[in-house]
XYZ file of C-alpha atoms in Angstrom:
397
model
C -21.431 -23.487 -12.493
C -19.029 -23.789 -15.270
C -19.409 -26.338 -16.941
C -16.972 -29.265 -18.431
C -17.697 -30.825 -21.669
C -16.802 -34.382 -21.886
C -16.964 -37.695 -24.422
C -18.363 -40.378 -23.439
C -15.621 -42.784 -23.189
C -13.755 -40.161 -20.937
C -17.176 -40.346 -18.384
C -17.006 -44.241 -18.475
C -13.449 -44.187 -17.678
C -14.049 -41.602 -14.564
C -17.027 -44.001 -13.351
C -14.513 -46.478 -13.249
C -12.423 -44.319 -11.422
C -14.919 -43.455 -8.638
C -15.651 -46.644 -8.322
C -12.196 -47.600 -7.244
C -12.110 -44.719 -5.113
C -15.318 -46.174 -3.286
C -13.876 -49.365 -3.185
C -10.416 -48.714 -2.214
C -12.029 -46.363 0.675
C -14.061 -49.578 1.601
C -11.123 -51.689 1.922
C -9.190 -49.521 4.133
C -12.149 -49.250 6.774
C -13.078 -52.262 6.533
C -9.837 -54.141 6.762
C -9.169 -53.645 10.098
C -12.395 -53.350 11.527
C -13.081 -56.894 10.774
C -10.296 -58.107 13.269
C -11.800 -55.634 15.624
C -11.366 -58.086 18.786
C -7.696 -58.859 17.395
C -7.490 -54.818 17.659
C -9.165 -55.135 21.429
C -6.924 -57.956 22.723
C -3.412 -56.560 21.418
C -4.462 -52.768 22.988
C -5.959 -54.772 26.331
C -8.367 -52.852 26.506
C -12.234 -53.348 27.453
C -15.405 -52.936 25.387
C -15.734 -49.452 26.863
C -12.051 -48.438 25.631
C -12.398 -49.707 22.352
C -15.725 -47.912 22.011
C -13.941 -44.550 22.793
C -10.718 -46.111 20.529
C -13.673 -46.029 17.598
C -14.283 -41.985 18.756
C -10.991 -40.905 17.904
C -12.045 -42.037 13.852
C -15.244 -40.964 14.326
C -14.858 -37.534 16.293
C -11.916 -36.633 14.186
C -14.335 -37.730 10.659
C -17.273 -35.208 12.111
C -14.874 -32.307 13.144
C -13.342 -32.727 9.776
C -16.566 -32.999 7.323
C -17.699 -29.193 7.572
C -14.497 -28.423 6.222
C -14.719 -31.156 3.093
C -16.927 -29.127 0.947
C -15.520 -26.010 1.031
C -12.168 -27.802 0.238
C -13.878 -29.582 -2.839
C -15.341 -27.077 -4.064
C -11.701 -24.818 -4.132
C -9.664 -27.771 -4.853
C -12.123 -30.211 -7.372
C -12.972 -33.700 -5.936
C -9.436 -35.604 -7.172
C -7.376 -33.448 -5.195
C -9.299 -33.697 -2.192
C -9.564 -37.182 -2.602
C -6.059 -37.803 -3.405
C -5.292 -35.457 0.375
C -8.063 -38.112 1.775
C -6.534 -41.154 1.039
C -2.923 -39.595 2.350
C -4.495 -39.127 5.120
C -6.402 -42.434 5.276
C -2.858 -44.241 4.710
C -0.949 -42.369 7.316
C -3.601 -42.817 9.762
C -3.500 -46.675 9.029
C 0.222 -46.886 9.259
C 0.212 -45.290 12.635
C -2.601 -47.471 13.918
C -0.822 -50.634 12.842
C 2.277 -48.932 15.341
C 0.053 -48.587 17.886
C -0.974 -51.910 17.580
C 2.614 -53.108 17.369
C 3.772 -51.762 20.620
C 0.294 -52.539 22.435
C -0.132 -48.375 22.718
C -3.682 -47.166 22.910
C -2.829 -43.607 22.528
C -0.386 -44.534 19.494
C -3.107 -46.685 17.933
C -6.032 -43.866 18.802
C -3.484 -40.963 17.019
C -3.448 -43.057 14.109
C -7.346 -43.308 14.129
C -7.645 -39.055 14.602
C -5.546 -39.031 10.875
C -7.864 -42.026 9.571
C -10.744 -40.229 10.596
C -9.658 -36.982 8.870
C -8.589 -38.428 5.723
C -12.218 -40.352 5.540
C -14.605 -37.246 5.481
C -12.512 -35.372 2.936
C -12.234 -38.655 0.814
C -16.143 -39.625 0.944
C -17.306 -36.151 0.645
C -15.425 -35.405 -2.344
C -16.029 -38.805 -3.966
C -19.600 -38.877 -3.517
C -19.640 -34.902 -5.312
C -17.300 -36.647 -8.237
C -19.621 -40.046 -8.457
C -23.014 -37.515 -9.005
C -21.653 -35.226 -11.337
C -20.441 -38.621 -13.120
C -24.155 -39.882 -12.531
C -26.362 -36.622 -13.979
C -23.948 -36.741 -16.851
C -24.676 -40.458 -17.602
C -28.195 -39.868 -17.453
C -28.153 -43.003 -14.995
C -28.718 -43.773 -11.720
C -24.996 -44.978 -10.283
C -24.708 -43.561 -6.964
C -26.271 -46.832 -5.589
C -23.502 -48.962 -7.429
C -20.897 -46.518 -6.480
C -21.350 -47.678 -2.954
C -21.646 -51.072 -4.004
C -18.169 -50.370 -4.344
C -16.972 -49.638 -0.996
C -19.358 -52.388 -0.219
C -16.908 -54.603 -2.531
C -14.130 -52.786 -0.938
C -15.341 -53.988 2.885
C -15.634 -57.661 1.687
C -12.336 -57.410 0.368
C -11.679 -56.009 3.631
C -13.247 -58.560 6.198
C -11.755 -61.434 3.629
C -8.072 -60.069 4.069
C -9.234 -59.759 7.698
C -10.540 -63.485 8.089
C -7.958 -65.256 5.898
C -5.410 -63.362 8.198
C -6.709 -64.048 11.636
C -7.000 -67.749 10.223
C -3.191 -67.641 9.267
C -2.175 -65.824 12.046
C -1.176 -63.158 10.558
C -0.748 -60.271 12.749
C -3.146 -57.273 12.819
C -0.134 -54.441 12.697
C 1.135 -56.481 9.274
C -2.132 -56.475 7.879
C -2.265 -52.879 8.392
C 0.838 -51.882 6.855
C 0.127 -54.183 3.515
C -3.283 -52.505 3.329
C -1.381 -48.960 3.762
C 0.918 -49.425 0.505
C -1.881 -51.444 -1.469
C -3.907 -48.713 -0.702
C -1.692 -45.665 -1.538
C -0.071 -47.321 -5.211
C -4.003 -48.096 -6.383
C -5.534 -44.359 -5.441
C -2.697 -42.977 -7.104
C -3.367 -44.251 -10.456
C -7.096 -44.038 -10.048
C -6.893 -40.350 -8.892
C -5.714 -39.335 -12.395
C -8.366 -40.476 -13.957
C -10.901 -38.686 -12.346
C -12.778 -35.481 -14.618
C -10.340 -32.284 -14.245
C -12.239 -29.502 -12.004
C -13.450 -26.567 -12.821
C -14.120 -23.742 -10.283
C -17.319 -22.115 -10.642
C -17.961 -18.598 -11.669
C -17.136 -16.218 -9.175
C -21.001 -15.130 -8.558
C -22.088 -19.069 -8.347
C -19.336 -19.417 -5.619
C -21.034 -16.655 -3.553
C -24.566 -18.106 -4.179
C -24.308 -21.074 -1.739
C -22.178 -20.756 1.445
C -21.985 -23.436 4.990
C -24.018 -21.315 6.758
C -27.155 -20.875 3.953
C -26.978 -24.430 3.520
C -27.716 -25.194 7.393
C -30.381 -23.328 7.440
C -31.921 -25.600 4.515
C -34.260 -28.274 5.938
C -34.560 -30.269 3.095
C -30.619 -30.643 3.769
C -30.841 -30.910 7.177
C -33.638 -33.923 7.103
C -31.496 -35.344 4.386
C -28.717 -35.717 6.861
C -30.702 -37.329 9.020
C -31.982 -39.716 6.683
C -28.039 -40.866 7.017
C -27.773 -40.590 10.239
C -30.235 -42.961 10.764
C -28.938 -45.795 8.207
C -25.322 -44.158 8.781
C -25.952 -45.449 12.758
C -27.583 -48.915 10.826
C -24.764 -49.396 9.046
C -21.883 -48.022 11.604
C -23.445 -50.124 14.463
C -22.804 -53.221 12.767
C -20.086 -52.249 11.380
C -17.822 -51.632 14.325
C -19.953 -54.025 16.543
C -21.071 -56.876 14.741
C -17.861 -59.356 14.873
C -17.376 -58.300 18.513
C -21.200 -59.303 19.004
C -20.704 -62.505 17.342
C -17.931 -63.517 19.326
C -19.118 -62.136 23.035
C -22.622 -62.834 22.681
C -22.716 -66.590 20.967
C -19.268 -67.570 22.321
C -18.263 -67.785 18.759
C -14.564 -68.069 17.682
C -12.919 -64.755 15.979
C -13.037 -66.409 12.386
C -17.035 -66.771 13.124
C -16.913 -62.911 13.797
C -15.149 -62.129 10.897
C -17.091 -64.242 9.081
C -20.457 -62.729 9.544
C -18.437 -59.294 9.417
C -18.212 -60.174 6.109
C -22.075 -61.415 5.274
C -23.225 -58.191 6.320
C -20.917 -56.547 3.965
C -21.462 -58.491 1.438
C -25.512 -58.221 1.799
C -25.015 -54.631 1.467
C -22.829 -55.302 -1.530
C -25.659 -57.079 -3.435
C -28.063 -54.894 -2.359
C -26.216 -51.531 -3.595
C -25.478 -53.356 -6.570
C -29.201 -53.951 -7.386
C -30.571 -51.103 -5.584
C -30.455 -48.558 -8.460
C -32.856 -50.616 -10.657
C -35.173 -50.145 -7.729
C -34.816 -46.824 -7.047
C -35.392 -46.016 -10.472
C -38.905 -47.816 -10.767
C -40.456 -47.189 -7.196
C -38.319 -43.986 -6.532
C -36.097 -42.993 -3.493
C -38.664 -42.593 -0.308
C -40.474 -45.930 -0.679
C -37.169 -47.852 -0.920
C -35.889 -46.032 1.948
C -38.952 -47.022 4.199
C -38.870 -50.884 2.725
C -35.206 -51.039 3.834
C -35.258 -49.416 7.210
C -38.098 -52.695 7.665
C -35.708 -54.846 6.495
C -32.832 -53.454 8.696
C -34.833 -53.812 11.733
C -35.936 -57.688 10.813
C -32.051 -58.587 10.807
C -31.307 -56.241 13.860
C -34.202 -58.525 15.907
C -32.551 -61.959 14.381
C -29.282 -60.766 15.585
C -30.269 -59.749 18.992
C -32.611 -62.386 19.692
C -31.912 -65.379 17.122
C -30.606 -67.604 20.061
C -27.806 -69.305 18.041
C -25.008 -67.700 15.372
C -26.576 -69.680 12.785
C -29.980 -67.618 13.146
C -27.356 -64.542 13.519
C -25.794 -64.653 10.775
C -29.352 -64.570 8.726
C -29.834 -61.452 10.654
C -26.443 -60.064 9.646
C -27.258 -60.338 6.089
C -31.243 -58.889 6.204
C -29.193 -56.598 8.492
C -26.848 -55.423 5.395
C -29.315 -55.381 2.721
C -31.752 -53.024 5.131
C -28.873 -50.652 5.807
C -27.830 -50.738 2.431
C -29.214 -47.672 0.508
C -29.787 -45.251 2.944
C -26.740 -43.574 2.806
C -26.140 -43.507 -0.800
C -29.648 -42.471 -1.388
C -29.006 -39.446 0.792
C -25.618 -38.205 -0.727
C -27.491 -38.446 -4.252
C -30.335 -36.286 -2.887
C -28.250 -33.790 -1.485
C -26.234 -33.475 -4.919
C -29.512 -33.678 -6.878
C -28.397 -29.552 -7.671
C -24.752 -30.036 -9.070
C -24.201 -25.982 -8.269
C -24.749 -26.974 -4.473
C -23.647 -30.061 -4.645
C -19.954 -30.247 -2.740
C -21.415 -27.283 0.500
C -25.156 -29.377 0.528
C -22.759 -33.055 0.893
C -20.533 -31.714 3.315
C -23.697 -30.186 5.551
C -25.569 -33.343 5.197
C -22.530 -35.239 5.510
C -22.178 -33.400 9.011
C -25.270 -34.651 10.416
C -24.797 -38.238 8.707
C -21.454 -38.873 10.621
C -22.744 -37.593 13.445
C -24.064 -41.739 13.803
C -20.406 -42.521 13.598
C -19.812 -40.062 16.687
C -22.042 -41.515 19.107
C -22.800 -45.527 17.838
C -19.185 -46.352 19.067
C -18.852 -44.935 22.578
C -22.972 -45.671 23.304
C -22.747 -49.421 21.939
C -19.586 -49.667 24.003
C -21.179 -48.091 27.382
C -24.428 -49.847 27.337
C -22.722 -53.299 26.638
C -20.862 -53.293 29.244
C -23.964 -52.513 31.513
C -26.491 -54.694 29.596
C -24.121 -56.991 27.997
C -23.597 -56.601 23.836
C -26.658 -57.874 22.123
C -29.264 -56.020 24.068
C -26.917 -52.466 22.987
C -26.983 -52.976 20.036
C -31.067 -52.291 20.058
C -30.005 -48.898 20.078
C -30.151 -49.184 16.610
C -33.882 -48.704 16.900
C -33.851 -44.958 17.432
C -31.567 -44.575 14.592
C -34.185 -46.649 12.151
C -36.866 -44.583 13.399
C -35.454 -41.049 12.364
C -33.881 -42.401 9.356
C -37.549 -43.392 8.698
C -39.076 -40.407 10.107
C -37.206 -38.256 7.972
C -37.363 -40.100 4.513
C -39.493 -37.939 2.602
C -36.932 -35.589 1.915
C -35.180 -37.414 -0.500
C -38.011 -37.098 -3.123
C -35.468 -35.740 -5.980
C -35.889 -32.007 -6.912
C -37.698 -30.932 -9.751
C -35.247 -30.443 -12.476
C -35.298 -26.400 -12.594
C -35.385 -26.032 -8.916
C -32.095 -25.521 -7.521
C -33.534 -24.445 -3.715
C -35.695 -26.457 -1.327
């Protein structure tokens, strides 16, 4: 690939970039997702209906990701970011509409744009964030995430302080819309500059080769598996809070925002473990971690006990997906078509968690669903070993 040469204050000023991209990413999702009963009550509809609400973001993110590497690759990762986040923004502004007028199918458009905007925005920040990393010589990818970590605690804050002020959902949604659009704007610009590769390097790595890769392919499941971990609880945490404990909406959004910021800390400290015990045995210690808080959660008996599952919860769900994006990028001539591939099978937790959580709770009520996340935990773990990095001349499984 052609390559860029750059100082080293320009690098620390584009880490700083990416990580307001991650962050700013995390505070969009996470805003509104914290007030995610707020978003059931003023749509009246029922667990089921919000769980297929959730598939419009998630169906629209999965249909969308095959298309994010090629696009980042053509158009360099602050482009396709800066198209993600307009995307992101409009999607937002449409789902605070929805919410506005009480329309499901106003609110779930909104979510199709959101959706959209997200795979194009994480696929091409993740590329930016590991060229940043093998050019630091450091291992940041971890920390990069801690940033949309930071992001979703500034998210499910925003979310709790409103729903304790009684502040509207559709007016948090629009302030998070603008604050969203004037920060990526300026951060954006001080991402590197792209460079297209050679002609002959663009024709060495297409979609298609690249799905036919296992080590990509297992590598994607390694985030589907924590992807599902993470996306479960996510999207279905406060709700579970709230139905399952009779807890009030501020106790929702409060552990909401334990998990997130367990995953925060974790992220944040995760690359100093990666880098002395490596990626795979991490990745198996977490997933045991995960499934500790899951089991608290389901079966704790009071929030109290919940909530400590919530946060072993976020630190086991942590690393898994950051772990993965780095080991698909570990070749930076692959690196935007390998994301986007693995990226495909990774989101492919955010297409089914909603809608399954969402059937089986209203069948089984909402903490036995969510021991669906079980099956995710066990192919995350299953499929760990392929994020052992790649020997530094090997660009090829």
């Amino acid at each position: 690939m052609a390559s860029l040469d750059v100082d080293q204050p320009r690098l620390l000023v584009a880490r700083n970039a990416v990580g307001a991209a991650f962050a700013m990413n995390g505070l969009a999702y996470a805003g509104w997702l914290s007030r995610a009963p707020a978003a059931r009550e003023g749509l009246e509809i029922s667990a089921a209906g919000f769980g297929l609400l959730l598939l419009c973001m998630s169906a629209s993110a999965v249909a969308a990701i095959p298309l994010a590497g090629p696009l980042v690759q053509r158009l360099g990762p602050a482009r396709s970011v800066m198209l993600g986040c307009a995307s992101v923004v409009t999607g937002l502004t449409v789902l605070a509409t929805g919410v506005l007028l009480g329309s499901p199918v106003v609110a779930g458009a909104g979510l199709l744009f959101a959706g959209m905007g997200t795979s194009t925005w994480d696929v091409a920040m993740n590329v930016e964030g590991a060229d940043v990393e093998r050019r630091l010589g450091r291992t940041l990818m971890p920390r990069f995430h801690a940033g949309f970590s930071l992001g979703t605690v500034a998210g499910a804050a925003i979310g709790a302080g409103a729903a304790a002020t009684g502040l509207p959902l559709w007016g948090q949604l629009y302030a998070t819309s603008a604050l969203t659009a004037a920060i990526m704007v300026f951060a954006v610009r001080r991402l590197l500059p792209h460079v297209r590769p050679e002609p002959g390097e663009e024709r060495g790595m297409t979609v298609a080769q690249a799905w036919r890769e296992p080590r990509t392919i297992l590598i994607g499941l390694v985030m589907l598996g924590f992807g599902f971990t993470e996306g479960v609880a996510n999207d279905w945490l406060a709700i579970g809070l709230v139905d399952g404990y009779a807890a009030s909406d501020t106790v929702g959004a409060v552990g909401f925002g334990v998990f997130v910021t367990a995953m925060t800390l974790a992220r944040l400290f995760g690359g100093h473990a990666i880098e002395r015990w490596g990626r795979v045995p991490i990745l198996r210690a977490t997933a045991l971690t995960a499934l500790a808080g899951l089991l608290l959660v389901v079966f704790g008996g009071s929030p109290v006990v919940a909530l400590a599952g919530a946060l072993l919860w976020g630190v086991g769900a942590a690393l898994g997906f950051p772990v993965g994006m780095s080991a698909a990028a570990d070749d930076p001539a692959r690196a935007a078509i390998r994301v986007s591939v693995a990226g495909s099978v990774g989101y492919g937790a955010f297409l089914a968690g909603p809608p399954l959580i969402g059937f089986a709770a209203e069948h089984f009520g909402i903490l036995p669903s969510l021991l669906c996340v079980l099956g995710a935990l066990a192919i995350g773990l299953g499929a760990s070993g392929a994020a052992h990095p790649l020997e530094p001349s090997r660009g090829t499984p």
